[in-house]
């Protein structure tokens, strides 16, 4: 991939031609990123990824932050790169967002500096989440509500929370952005819809970005199911539950729950087969141990489906996987995700970051 | 109107001096006053003058009830007011009388209602009256009536500087519940940049009039006001001119007054589109100045910047071009033609990326990520959005990379009929694509669409590709003129550009060949294809591109044997232009040593086509050896066509047969010699200029030619 920005020096030419030049320059500026075009149109989800390893994330990320991130169900969105977002300005953003929410809520104009808003927004950096060098640090946003009648020492109630993250984001994409932009493509929110839309519109107006809904498609759900199953020996997944929507009239939903040990055994068989096959092809290096391939995932799912078919004479291939859940977390096709165990959070977020980056319009 | 004028005044420097408008208003006022004085001298005994004298001198506390003198004078004033209107001095006297409550509040309403100005309203009178508003005990309803009157005559007030000076005083009336809407309207009209800090005063309530005033403050002081405004801000200020409207219009009409009646219309601009939107992502964001500017101010705090929101005219745009601040959301630049002018000058890569992000997002969400199946049915907004985009592209003469990326994805999902004209329009704006990518991104999806779609799609696509080629060639000719080959988009070199153009022309050739077969050589499709080749044949001379590509036989022969004379004529014209281009290219090649080289193959193809055309149309040697179309002798005999080799000459060609018959009938009696020549002359008078040029350039045409054409008509060959 070649990303090149051609900058013709200013005022280097006669007046008459400079207008062409300027025009060209803006043009070149606009299209220089099109070196990405081929990558953009041909972009697919990675076909292989590293198996989740139990992260010692508790060492890196503060327990308060982890407590917020874990055990909540998040509604996901993708976000285009943020313009002039500064990790150093979070205090000011907190003030502005508080004022914005108050304005939206009460329909009044409010002074930004005013301390007494009924909603208090706070921004914070979740240190230790970023994996790759290019990843921007995760941002956590919380909105607390204050009641007029509550006593001063009453704990403020958190009514909304959300985060922006980029975990193992494509370095090529991130490097291709001008330095004014911060790439935090994954947005999770939990709380009332009016607040969510307030926060989104504040971000849109402040950082000139756009929010779009992020679904977790069939393939990603299969990936998650497999990745979680892979963790069984280290951390009991308790069950592998899948919900399939079958397009019949009336619509049929099939919940398919697999015993964790059975799922693990099936998975190891699939893995072994695949490894043997690979070794047959070429001498594999030892490092490849932790890599899971899309074919293994497909095979695993295929085996689960055929098992179901043997019992119920129903081919699940006709339907769509709409939800996957284990004790480690759950994911729905509508873009809702819940991460129950922080140890495997990173690999899940990596997959989701990838999904979000696939949605980027430029 | 007034609000706009006062806002658009120079907002940075001259805060104290009144605007131009008020200055001119004053001088007009002065001359008018002199005229009024003259008139008054002559009419010293006028009852109206006496009446005014009464109202200016009447003692406070004079009873109202049973006061005949008051009644008589008031009637007199009313009569003048409703017929001619009151001159400025009379306005001052009557307003002072009413607002000072010298005779209580009962005549007050009546006086206010007859305050119809004949020319202008003196500012001093209004200021005094506002002061009375603060200290008098005027009933609320009368206060409201007074403010309504001020709003009605606002444009007729001769200056606004003193009114602006008491902005804060007027502002204090906002707290009065009943007065608030009207005060807000007045403040809206008076607000200038320096008034923005009033926004710090916290408001309660969501009434439209407040919001409207606040939105104005937000324009001036974005960092002070955080405000969410419901997008359709409609009719925030109502018209309050009802008590005076008809009388004022009548007086103005009678006086032929130059004060425009626009003062009577609503000043607050209505935002369009109150319709509820389903797809909010297609809504162009509102133009707001950036709030998040900490980072910028560090570097350029010394430079004073002007937010784009405060620019209201092209003149202002030009004046402030060097210090305009980009808006908070770049997408908002697509919102108005003025901001588009500005967009044309934006060079900043980040800004363009922001714009492209938004644009790409909107297009992707609407056409590619649409979750609900019903979204395509609701394509009215999509249509409007694309139309707007097209006019933007047209205006800018440049594409947006995000549209291109979107199109490459969308072409694979498109059915070829949804919003066809718009999508094809967007496509024709795609800048030069490298020859290595063009196949995958454009040709593959287009080919599939082309062969599975209707005739109209095929025609549309041909037109689109023609426009695309035209735009590429125009780019090239600009680069050619500026002698700087580094400037091709995407760093394409001249030879790379030539390769891309060649790919495109060959691709269209393939499409056209198969398309004409599929559609039975439909003349509409043929016409669009010939349009394309009219561009292609002139690439060297018109656009300076050293490249000549001949049409494939699949296009040449259907055009040559077309049943309509127009297609044949256009083919003749195209061949004529090819010849002109080729000869000129050859001359240049000889002139300059390292000039480009046109392959022998091209010359060969051209010569072959010319020979075929001349033999077919002129020499009646249609099926001779070495021609493009060869049929076995026995097959031709079997067809039972007598003199088959004649069947496509200019007389027997299906396209011209009717002309031959017509000619024959017209001139049967007169012409005995050289009928062929006369026939040609006849054809040329029918407007077949292409044919004429072709014949003149390729056939040494002698006037003594015998009928039917013969060997003395030699073809010119190279």
mmCIF file of N, CA and C in Angstrom, chain A residues 4-6 8 17 20-27 29-34 37-38 40-41 78 83-84 86 89 92-93 96 99-100 103-104 107-112 177-178 180-181 204-208 210-213 215 359-362, chain B residues 200 202-206 211 214 223-228 291-292 294-296 328-330 346-347 349-350 352-354 356-358 360-361 364-365 369 371 398-399 401-402 404-405 408-409 431 437 441 475 478-479 481-482 484 487 489-491:
data_model
loop_
_atom_site.group_PDB
_atom_site.id
_atom_site.type_symbol
_atom_site.label_atom_id
_atom_site.label_comp_id
_atom_site.label_asym_id
_atom_site.label_seq_id
_atom_site.Cartn_x
_atom_site.Cartn_y
_atom_site.Cartn_z
ATOM 1 N N UNK A 4 0.707 8.392 -0.283
ATOM 2 C CA UNK A 4 1.639 9.483 -0.520
ATOM 3 C C UNK A 4 0.888 10.789 -0.548
ATOM 4 N N UNK A 5 1.479 11.776 0.004
ATOM 5 C CA UNK A 5 0.889 13.104 -0.026
ATOM 6 C C UNK A 5 1.850 13.982 -0.789
ATOM 7 N N UNK A 6 1.394 14.483 -1.896
ATOM 8 C CA UNK A 6 2.270 15.341 -2.670
ATOM 9 C C UNK A 6 1.964 16.765 -2.287
ATOM 10 N N UNK A 8 2.972 20.424 -3.329
ATOM 11 C CA UNK A 8 3.749 21.316 -4.168
ATOM 12 C C UNK A 8 4.054 22.540 -3.335
ATOM 13 N N UNK A 17 -0.799 30.286 -13.195
ATOM 14 C CA UNK A 17 -0.853 28.846 -13.066
ATOM 15 C C UNK A 17 -1.108 28.405 -11.642
ATOM 16 N N UNK A 20 -4.382 26.733 -10.935
ATOM 17 C CA UNK A 20 -4.449 25.317 -11.282
ATOM 18 C C UNK A 20 -3.787 24.500 -10.187
ATOM 19 N N UNK A 21 -2.644 25.033 -9.805
ATOM 20 C CA UNK A 21 -1.863 24.315 -8.833
ATOM 21 C C UNK A 21 -2.642 24.067 -7.564
ATOM 22 N N UNK A 22 -3.231 25.154 -7.102
ATOM 23 C CA UNK A 22 -3.967 25.018 -5.840
ATOM 24 C C UNK A 22 -5.057 23.989 -5.994
ATOM 25 N N UNK A 23 -5.719 24.116 -7.119
ATOM 26 C CA UNK A 23 -6.799 23.193 -7.351
ATOM 27 C C UNK A 23 -6.273 21.764 -7.337
ATOM 28 N N UNK A 24 -5.154 21.594 -8.005
ATOM 29 C CA UNK A 24 -4.575 20.264 -8.027
ATOM 30 C C UNK A 24 -4.132 19.823 -6.651
ATOM 31 N N UNK A 25 -3.572 20.784 -5.946
ATOM 32 C CA UNK A 25 -3.060 20.393 -4.649
ATOM 33 C C UNK A 25 -4.180 19.875 -3.772
ATOM 34 N N UNK A 26 -5.300 20.613 -3.792
ATOM 35 C CA UNK A 26 -6.401 20.152 -2.958
ATOM 36 C C UNK A 26 -6.858 18.799 -3.458
ATOM 37 N N UNK A 27 -6.768 18.650 -4.759
ATOM 38 C CA UNK A 27 -7.218 17.402 -5.316
ATOM 39 C C UNK A 27 -6.301 16.270 -4.874
ATOM 40 N N UNK A 29 -4.437 16.220 -2.396
ATOM 41 C CA UNK A 29 -4.634 15.997 -0.976
ATOM 42 C C UNK A 29 -5.805 15.073 -0.728
ATOM 43 N N UNK A 30 -6.866 15.321 -1.479
ATOM 44 C CA UNK A 30 -8.077 14.547 -1.241
ATOM 45 C C UNK A 30 -7.907 13.104 -1.674
ATOM 46 N N UNK A 31 -7.198 12.920 -2.748
ATOM 47 C CA UNK A 31 -7.160 11.561 -3.261
ATOM 48 C C UNK A 31 -5.919 10.792 -2.846
ATOM 49 N N UNK A 32 -4.995 11.495 -2.189
ATOM 50 C CA UNK A 32 -3.779 10.784 -1.862
ATOM 51 C C UNK A 32 -4.101 9.574 -0.994
ATOM 52 N N UNK A 33 -5.144 9.738 -0.216
ATOM 53 C CA UNK A 33 -5.518 8.631 0.653
ATOM 54 C C UNK A 33 -6.079 7.469 -0.139
ATOM 55 N N UNK A 34 -6.315 7.718 -1.407
ATOM 56 C CA UNK A 34 -6.899 6.655 -2.191
ATOM 57 C C UNK A 34 -5.915 5.548 -2.485
ATOM 58 N N UNK A 37 -7.528 2.778 -1.419
ATOM 59 C CA UNK A 37 -8.747 2.290 -2.039
ATOM 60 C C UNK A 37 -8.792 0.778 -2.148
ATOM 61 N N UNK A 38 -7.701 0.239 -2.668
ATOM 62 C CA UNK A 38 -7.731 -1.196 -2.891
ATOM 63 C C UNK A 38 -7.940 -1.909 -1.566
ATOM 64 N N UNK A 40 -9.410 -0.673 0.985
ATOM 65 C CA UNK A 40 -10.741 -0.402 1.515
ATOM 66 C C UNK A 40 -11.792 -1.295 0.893
ATOM 67 N N UNK A 41 -11.737 -1.415 -0.418
ATOM 68 C CA UNK A 41 -12.810 -2.150 -1.062
ATOM 69 C C UNK A 41 -12.627 -3.645 -0.906
ATOM 70 N N UNK A 78 -19.749 2.267 15.586
ATOM 71 C CA UNK A 78 -18.438 2.619 15.052
ATOM 72 C C UNK A 78 -18.350 4.132 14.972
ATOM 73 N N UNK A 83 -11.480 14.390 15.233
ATOM 74 C CA UNK A 83 -10.609 15.498 14.851
ATOM 75 C C UNK A 83 -10.248 16.310 16.082
ATOM 76 N N UNK A 84 -8.971 16.470 16.303
ATOM 77 C CA UNK A 84 -8.452 17.269 17.412
ATOM 78 C C UNK A 84 -8.963 16.848 18.779
ATOM 79 N N UNK A 86 -7.972 15.497 22.246
ATOM 80 C CA UNK A 86 -6.729 15.474 23.020
ATOM 81 C C UNK A 86 -6.963 14.737 24.325
ATOM 82 N N UNK A 89 -7.152 17.041 27.388
ATOM 83 C CA UNK A 89 -8.206 18.049 27.568
ATOM 84 C C UNK A 89 -9.451 17.480 28.233
ATOM 85 N N UNK A 92 -11.807 19.655 30.366
ATOM 86 C CA UNK A 92 -12.612 20.627 29.644
ATOM 87 C C UNK A 92 -13.781 19.920 28.937
ATOM 88 N N UNK A 93 -13.490 18.754 28.367
ATOM 89 C CA UNK A 93 -14.552 18.001 27.703
ATOM 90 C C UNK A 93 -15.656 17.649 28.693
ATOM 91 N N UNK A 96 -17.782 20.668 29.165
ATOM 92 C CA UNK A 96 -18.588 20.975 27.979
ATOM 93 C C UNK A 96 -19.721 19.981 27.799
ATOM 94 N N UNK A 99 -22.512 20.585 30.253
ATOM 95 C CA UNK A 99 -23.337 21.724 29.847
ATOM 96 C C UNK A 99 -24.220 21.334 28.667
ATOM 97 N N UNK A 100 -23.648 20.562 27.764
ATOM 98 C CA UNK A 100 -24.409 20.166 26.575
ATOM 99 C C UNK A 100 -25.600 19.303 26.962
ATOM 100 N N UNK A 103 -28.222 21.377 28.502
ATOM 101 C CA UNK A 103 -28.931 22.161 27.497
ATOM 102 C C UNK A 103 -29.930 21.300 26.743
ATOM 103 N N UNK A 104 -29.505 20.099 26.393
ATOM 104 C CA UNK A 104 -30.398 19.218 25.646
ATOM 105 C C UNK A 104 -31.571 18.780 26.516
ATOM 106 N N UNK A 107 -33.629 22.088 27.612
ATOM 107 C CA UNK A 107 -34.017 22.986 26.537
ATOM 108 C C UNK A 107 -33.661 24.414 26.828
ATOM 109 N N UNK A 108 -32.606 24.598 27.555
ATOM 110 C CA UNK A 108 -32.196 25.967 27.817
ATOM 111 C C UNK A 108 -30.741 26.110 27.441
ATOM 112 N N UNK A 109 -30.363 27.340 27.240
ATOM 113 C CA UNK A 109 -28.961 27.587 27.020
ATOM 114 C C UNK A 109 -28.317 27.707 28.374
ATOM 115 N N UNK A 110 -27.170 27.150 28.512
ATOM 116 C CA UNK A 110 -26.530 27.205 29.812
ATOM 117 C C UNK A 110 -25.095 27.657 29.643
ATOM 118 N N UNK A 111 -24.616 28.175 30.711
ATOM 119 C CA UNK A 111 -23.248 28.636 30.705
ATOM 120 C C UNK A 111 -22.342 27.436 30.901
ATOM 121 N N UNK A 112 -21.274 27.415 30.135
ATOM 122 C CA UNK A 112 -20.393 26.252 30.191
ATOM 123 C C UNK A 112 -19.720 26.133 31.560
ATOM 124 N N UNK A 177 -3.766 8.289 8.733
ATOM 125 C CA UNK A 177 -4.524 9.483 9.117
ATOM 126 C C UNK A 177 -3.579 10.641 9.405
ATOM 127 N N UNK A 178 -3.999 11.860 9.054
ATOM 128 C CA UNK A 178 -3.193 13.022 9.452
ATOM 129 C C UNK A 178 -3.102 13.103 10.971
ATOM 130 N N UNK A 180 -3.765 15.217 13.137
ATOM 131 C CA UNK A 180 -4.838 15.852 13.909
ATOM 132 C C UNK A 180 -5.909 14.854 14.336
ATOM 133 N N UNK A 181 -5.842 13.656 13.814
ATOM 134 C CA UNK A 181 -6.935 12.722 14.063
ATOM 135 C C UNK A 181 -6.531 11.638 15.042
ATOM 136 N N UNK A 204 -20.095 14.540 17.762
ATOM 137 C CA UNK A 204 -20.172 14.915 16.348
ATOM 138 C C UNK A 204 -19.844 16.383 16.158
ATOM 139 N N UNK A 205 -20.413 17.216 17.041
ATOM 140 C CA UNK A 205 -20.217 18.647 16.868
ATOM 141 C C UNK A 205 -18.836 19.101 17.319
ATOM 142 N N UNK A 206 -18.248 18.368 18.243
ATOM 143 C CA UNK A 206 -16.977 18.814 18.792
ATOM 144 C C UNK A 206 -15.791 18.264 18.022
ATOM 145 N N UNK A 207 -15.906 17.008 17.595
ATOM 146 C CA UNK A 207 -14.745 16.385 16.943
ATOM 147 C C UNK A 207 -15.037 16.019 15.494
ATOM 148 N N UNK A 208 -16.125 16.527 14.973
ATOM 149 C CA UNK A 208 -16.478 16.312 13.574
ATOM 150 C C UNK A 208 -16.369 14.840 13.163
ATOM 151 N N UNK A 210 -18.563 10.853 12.994
ATOM 152 C CA UNK A 210 -19.901 10.299 12.780
ATOM 153 C C UNK A 210 -20.028 8.968 13.494
ATOM 154 N N UNK A 211 -21.229 8.686 13.981
ATOM 155 C CA UNK A 211 -21.490 7.424 14.663
ATOM 156 C C UNK A 211 -22.447 6.581 13.830
ATOM 157 N N UNK A 212 -22.127 5.337 13.664
ATOM 158 C CA UNK A 212 -23.055 4.438 12.982
ATOM 159 C C UNK A 212 -23.161 3.154 13.777
ATOM 160 N N UNK A 213 -24.283 2.467 13.621
ATOM 161 C CA UNK A 213 -24.453 1.279 14.446
ATOM 162 C C UNK A 213 -23.542 0.156 13.954
ATOM 163 N N UNK A 215 -23.119 -3.759 13.899
ATOM 164 C CA UNK A 215 -23.692 -5.072 14.160
ATOM 165 C C UNK A 215 -22.545 -6.069 14.298
ATOM 166 N N UNK A 359 -15.951 -0.716 8.884
ATOM 167 C CA UNK A 359 -17.074 0.164 8.540
ATOM 168 C C UNK A 359 -16.635 1.569 8.172
ATOM 169 N N UNK A 360 -15.357 1.876 8.342
ATOM 170 C CA UNK A 360 -14.899 3.246 8.103
ATOM 171 C C UNK A 360 -15.142 3.662 6.655
ATOM 172 N N UNK A 361 -15.740 4.822 6.457
ATOM 173 C CA UNK A 361 -16.027 5.242 5.088
ATOM 174 C C UNK A 361 -14.805 5.757 4.340
ATOM 175 N N UNK A 362 -13.799 6.211 5.060
ATOM 176 C CA UNK A 362 -12.590 6.662 4.360
ATOM 177 C C UNK A 362 -11.349 6.046 5.015
ATOM 178 N N UNK B 200 -24.641 34.976 28.731
ATOM 179 C CA UNK B 200 -24.243 34.399 30.003
ATOM 180 C C UNK B 200 -25.406 34.363 30.978
ATOM 181 N N UNK B 202 -28.560 33.327 32.440
ATOM 182 C CA UNK B 202 -29.184 32.027 32.241
ATOM 183 C C UNK B 202 -30.678 32.184 31.962
ATOM 184 N N UNK B 203 -31.100 31.538 30.950
ATOM 185 C CA UNK B 203 -32.511 31.578 30.592
ATOM 186 C C UNK B 203 -33.203 30.322 31.081
ATOM 187 N N UNK B 204 -34.452 30.436 31.286
ATOM 188 C CA UNK B 204 -35.265 29.255 31.537
ATOM 189 C C UNK B 204 -36.340 29.213 30.474
ATOM 190 N N UNK B 205 -36.681 28.033 30.093
ATOM 191 C CA UNK B 205 -37.770 27.921 29.135
ATOM 192 C C UNK B 205 -37.265 27.592 27.761
ATOM 193 N N UNK B 206 -38.149 27.055 26.957
ATOM 194 C CA UNK B 206 -37.734 26.572 25.655
ATOM 195 C C UNK B 206 -38.536 27.257 24.564
ATOM 196 N N UNK B 211 -35.106 30.808 21.978
ATOM 197 C CA UNK B 211 -34.135 29.972 21.289
ATOM 198 C C UNK B 211 -33.537 30.718 20.104
ATOM 199 N N UNK B 214 -31.098 33.182 21.261
ATOM 200 C CA UNK B 214 -29.908 32.497 21.763
ATOM 201 C C UNK B 214 -29.062 31.941 20.634
ATOM 202 N N UNK B 223 -18.471 29.806 22.499
ATOM 203 C CA UNK B 223 -17.904 29.165 23.674
ATOM 204 C C UNK B 223 -18.714 29.465 24.928
ATOM 205 N N UNK B 224 -19.586 30.464 24.832
ATOM 206 C CA UNK B 224 -20.360 30.831 26.023
ATOM 207 C C UNK B 224 -21.693 30.108 26.091
ATOM 208 N N UNK B 225 -22.231 29.796 24.962
ATOM 209 C CA UNK B 225 -23.573 29.232 24.961
ATOM 210 C C UNK B 225 -23.518 27.785 24.513
ATOM 211 N N UNK B 226 -24.099 26.920 25.307
ATOM 212 C CA UNK B 226 -24.281 25.546 24.863
ATOM 213 C C UNK B 226 -25.768 25.379 24.648
ATOM 214 N N UNK B 227 -26.119 25.010 23.502
ATOM 215 C CA UNK B 227 -27.526 25.095 23.158
ATOM 216 C C UNK B 227 -27.843 24.017 22.159
ATOM 217 N N UNK B 228 -28.941 23.368 22.363
ATOM 218 C CA UNK B 228 -29.394 22.436 21.329
ATOM 219 C C UNK B 228 -30.669 22.999 20.761
ATOM 220 N N UNK B 291 -16.063 24.957 18.669
ATOM 221 C CA UNK B 291 -15.962 25.251 20.088
ATOM 222 C C UNK B 291 -14.627 24.731 20.598
ATOM 223 N N UNK B 292 -14.240 23.647 19.991
ATOM 224 C CA UNK B 292 -13.047 22.929 20.444
ATOM 225 C C UNK B 292 -11.813 23.535 19.805
ATOM 226 N N UNK B 294 -9.097 25.079 21.434
ATOM 227 C CA UNK B 294 -7.934 25.270 22.284
ATOM 228 C C UNK B 294 -6.645 25.044 21.505
ATOM 229 N N UNK B 295 -6.646 23.939 20.798
ATOM 230 C CA UNK B 295 -5.419 23.521 20.119
ATOM 231 C C UNK B 295 -5.001 24.533 19.063
ATOM 232 N N UNK B 296 -5.983 25.088 18.383
ATOM 233 C CA UNK B 296 -5.630 26.006 17.313
ATOM 234 C C UNK B 296 -5.141 27.331 17.867
ATOM 235 N N UNK B 328 -17.243 23.836 12.806
ATOM 236 C CA UNK B 328 -17.095 22.675 13.674
ATOM 237 C C UNK B 328 -17.239 21.381 12.893
ATOM 238 N N UNK B 329 -18.191 21.365 11.978
ATOM 239 C CA UNK B 329 -18.394 20.168 11.182
ATOM 240 C C UNK B 329 -18.212 20.518 9.709
ATOM 241 N N UNK B 330 -17.252 19.905 9.097
ATOM 242 C CA UNK B 330 -16.941 20.258 7.717
ATOM 243 C C UNK B 330 -18.087 19.931 6.770
ATOM 244 N N UNK B 346 -10.429 25.559 0.329
ATOM 245 C CA UNK B 346 -9.874 24.803 1.452
ATOM 246 C C UNK B 346 -8.784 23.878 0.938
ATOM 247 N N UNK B 347 -7.600 24.024 1.498
ATOM 248 C CA UNK B 347 -6.467 23.219 1.036
ATOM 249 C C UNK B 347 -6.056 22.189 2.076
ATOM 250 N N UNK B 349 -5.528 19.295 4.353
ATOM 251 C CA UNK B 349 -5.832 17.876 4.156
ATOM 252 C C UNK B 349 -6.759 17.348 5.238
ATOM 253 N N UNK B 350 -6.535 17.803 6.465
ATOM 254 C CA UNK B 350 -7.387 17.344 7.557
ATOM 255 C C UNK B 350 -8.830 17.754 7.326
ATOM 256 N N UNK B 352 -10.327 18.354 4.539
ATOM 257 C CA UNK B 352 -10.940 17.562 3.476
ATOM 258 C C UNK B 352 -11.228 16.146 3.949
ATOM 259 N N UNK B 353 -10.385 15.638 4.809
ATOM 260 C CA UNK B 353 -10.645 14.301 5.346
ATOM 261 C C UNK B 353 -11.895 14.305 6.210
ATOM 262 N N UNK B 354 -12.056 15.378 6.974
ATOM 263 C CA UNK B 354 -13.269 15.482 7.799
ATOM 264 C C UNK B 354 -14.499 15.486 6.913
ATOM 265 N N UNK B 356 -14.737 14.371 3.875
ATOM 266 C CA UNK B 356 -14.885 13.073 3.233
ATOM 267 C C UNK B 356 -15.422 12.022 4.192
ATOM 268 N N UNK B 357 -15.004 12.101 5.448
ATOM 269 C CA UNK B 357 -15.519 11.148 6.438
ATOM 270 C C UNK B 357 -17.019 11.262 6.533
ATOM 271 N N UNK B 358 -17.478 12.493 6.664
ATOM 272 C CA UNK B 358 -18.907 12.687 6.830
ATOM 273 C C UNK B 358 -19.666 12.228 5.585
ATOM 274 N N UNK B 360 -18.711 10.175 3.211
ATOM 275 C CA UNK B 360 -18.635 8.732 3.047
ATOM 276 C C UNK B 360 -19.563 8.030 4.022
ATOM 277 N N UNK B 361 -19.579 8.524 5.240
ATOM 278 C CA UNK B 361 -20.450 7.946 6.258
ATOM 279 C C UNK B 361 -21.903 8.014 5.809
ATOM 280 N N UNK B 364 -22.508 5.602 2.863
ATOM 281 C CA UNK B 364 -22.457 4.206 3.295
ATOM 282 C C UNK B 364 -23.692 3.840 4.092
ATOM 283 N N UNK B 365 -24.045 4.702 5.038
ATOM 284 C CA UNK B 365 -25.188 4.381 5.892
ATOM 285 C C UNK B 365 -26.463 4.289 5.070
ATOM 286 N N UNK B 369 -25.207 0.191 4.307
ATOM 287 C CA UNK B 369 -25.432 -0.448 5.603
ATOM 288 C C UNK B 369 -26.900 -0.452 5.990
ATOM 289 N N UNK B 371 -30.190 -1.106 7.220
ATOM 290 C CA UNK B 371 -30.675 -2.315 7.868
ATOM 291 C C UNK B 371 -32.134 -2.586 7.551
ATOM 292 N N UNK B 398 -14.510 19.000 -9.175
ATOM 293 C CA UNK B 398 -13.583 18.048 -8.582
ATOM 294 C C UNK B 398 -14.386 17.023 -7.810
ATOM 295 N N UNK B 399 -13.840 15.840 -7.706
ATOM 296 C CA UNK B 399 -14.555 14.811 -6.968
ATOM 297 C C UNK B 399 -14.184 14.807 -5.502
ATOM 298 N N UNK B 401 -12.906 11.973 -2.638
ATOM 299 C CA UNK B 401 -12.422 10.599 -2.619
ATOM 300 C C UNK B 401 -13.432 9.660 -1.975
ATOM 301 N N UNK B 402 -14.204 10.177 -0.998
ATOM 302 C CA UNK B 402 -15.134 9.285 -0.312
ATOM 303 C C UNK B 402 -16.234 8.806 -1.251
ATOM 304 N N UNK B 404 -15.868 8.252 -4.360
ATOM 305 C CA UNK B 404 -15.252 7.236 -5.199
ATOM 306 C C UNK B 404 -15.200 5.892 -4.483
ATOM 307 N N UNK B 405 -14.717 5.922 -3.243
ATOM 308 C CA UNK B 405 -14.637 4.684 -2.469
ATOM 309 C C UNK B 405 -16.019 4.066 -2.338
ATOM 310 N N UNK B 408 -17.159 2.399 -5.648
ATOM 311 C CA UNK B 408 -16.536 1.119 -5.940
ATOM 312 C C UNK B 408 -17.224 -0.008 -5.184
ATOM 313 N N UNK B 409 -17.665 0.299 -3.979
ATOM 314 C CA UNK B 409 -18.376 -0.741 -3.229
ATOM 315 C C UNK B 409 -19.811 -0.871 -3.722
ATOM 316 N N UNK B 431 -12.217 10.547 -10.827
ATOM 317 C CA UNK B 431 -10.990 10.971 -11.511
ATOM 318 C C UNK B 431 -10.213 9.767 -12.053
ATOM 319 N N UNK B 437 -5.880 -0.726 -11.710
ATOM 320 C CA UNK B 437 -7.014 -0.869 -10.797
ATOM 321 C C UNK B 437 -8.352 -0.736 -11.485
ATOM 322 N N UNK B 441 -12.059 -2.255 -10.188
ATOM 323 C CA UNK B 441 -12.988 -1.348 -9.516
ATOM 324 C C UNK B 441 -14.174 -0.958 -10.368
ATOM 325 N N UNK B 475 -8.855 17.427 -17.440
ATOM 326 C CA UNK B 475 -7.756 17.448 -16.466
ATOM 327 C C UNK B 475 -6.431 17.469 -17.198
ATOM 328 N N UNK B 478 -5.516 20.682 -18.830
ATOM 329 C CA UNK B 478 -5.069 21.693 -17.862
ATOM 330 C C UNK B 478 -3.623 21.427 -17.482
ATOM 331 N N UNK B 479 -3.318 20.175 -17.216
ATOM 332 C CA UNK B 479 -1.946 19.809 -16.867
ATOM 333 C C UNK B 479 -1.022 20.135 -18.025
ATOM 334 N N UNK B 481 -1.381 22.382 -20.228
ATOM 335 C CA UNK B 481 -1.164 23.821 -20.324
ATOM 336 C C UNK B 481 -0.187 24.299 -19.265
ATOM 337 N N UNK B 482 -0.238 23.673 -18.107
ATOM 338 C CA UNK B 482 0.627 24.162 -17.031
ATOM 339 C C UNK B 482 2.008 23.529 -17.097
ATOM 340 N N UNK B 484 3.304 20.835 -16.359
ATOM 341 C CA UNK B 484 3.819 20.237 -15.138
ATOM 342 C C UNK B 484 3.177 18.872 -14.968
ATOM 343 N N UNK B 487 1.558 16.933 -11.745
ATOM 344 C CA UNK B 487 0.288 17.262 -11.121
ATOM 345 C C UNK B 487 -0.858 16.341 -11.506
ATOM 346 N N UNK B 489 -3.495 13.689 -11.032
ATOM 347 C CA UNK B 489 -4.024 13.120 -9.807
ATOM 348 C C UNK B 489 -3.343 11.783 -9.518
ATOM 349 N N UNK B 490 -3.129 11.537 -8.249
ATOM 350 C CA UNK B 490 -2.554 10.269 -7.806
ATOM 351 C C UNK B 490 -1.196 9.982 -8.406
ATOM 352 N N UNK B 491 -0.454 11.019 -8.767
ATOM 353 C CA UNK B 491 0.904 10.810 -9.265
ATOM 354 C C UNK B 491 0.956 9.956 -10.505
#
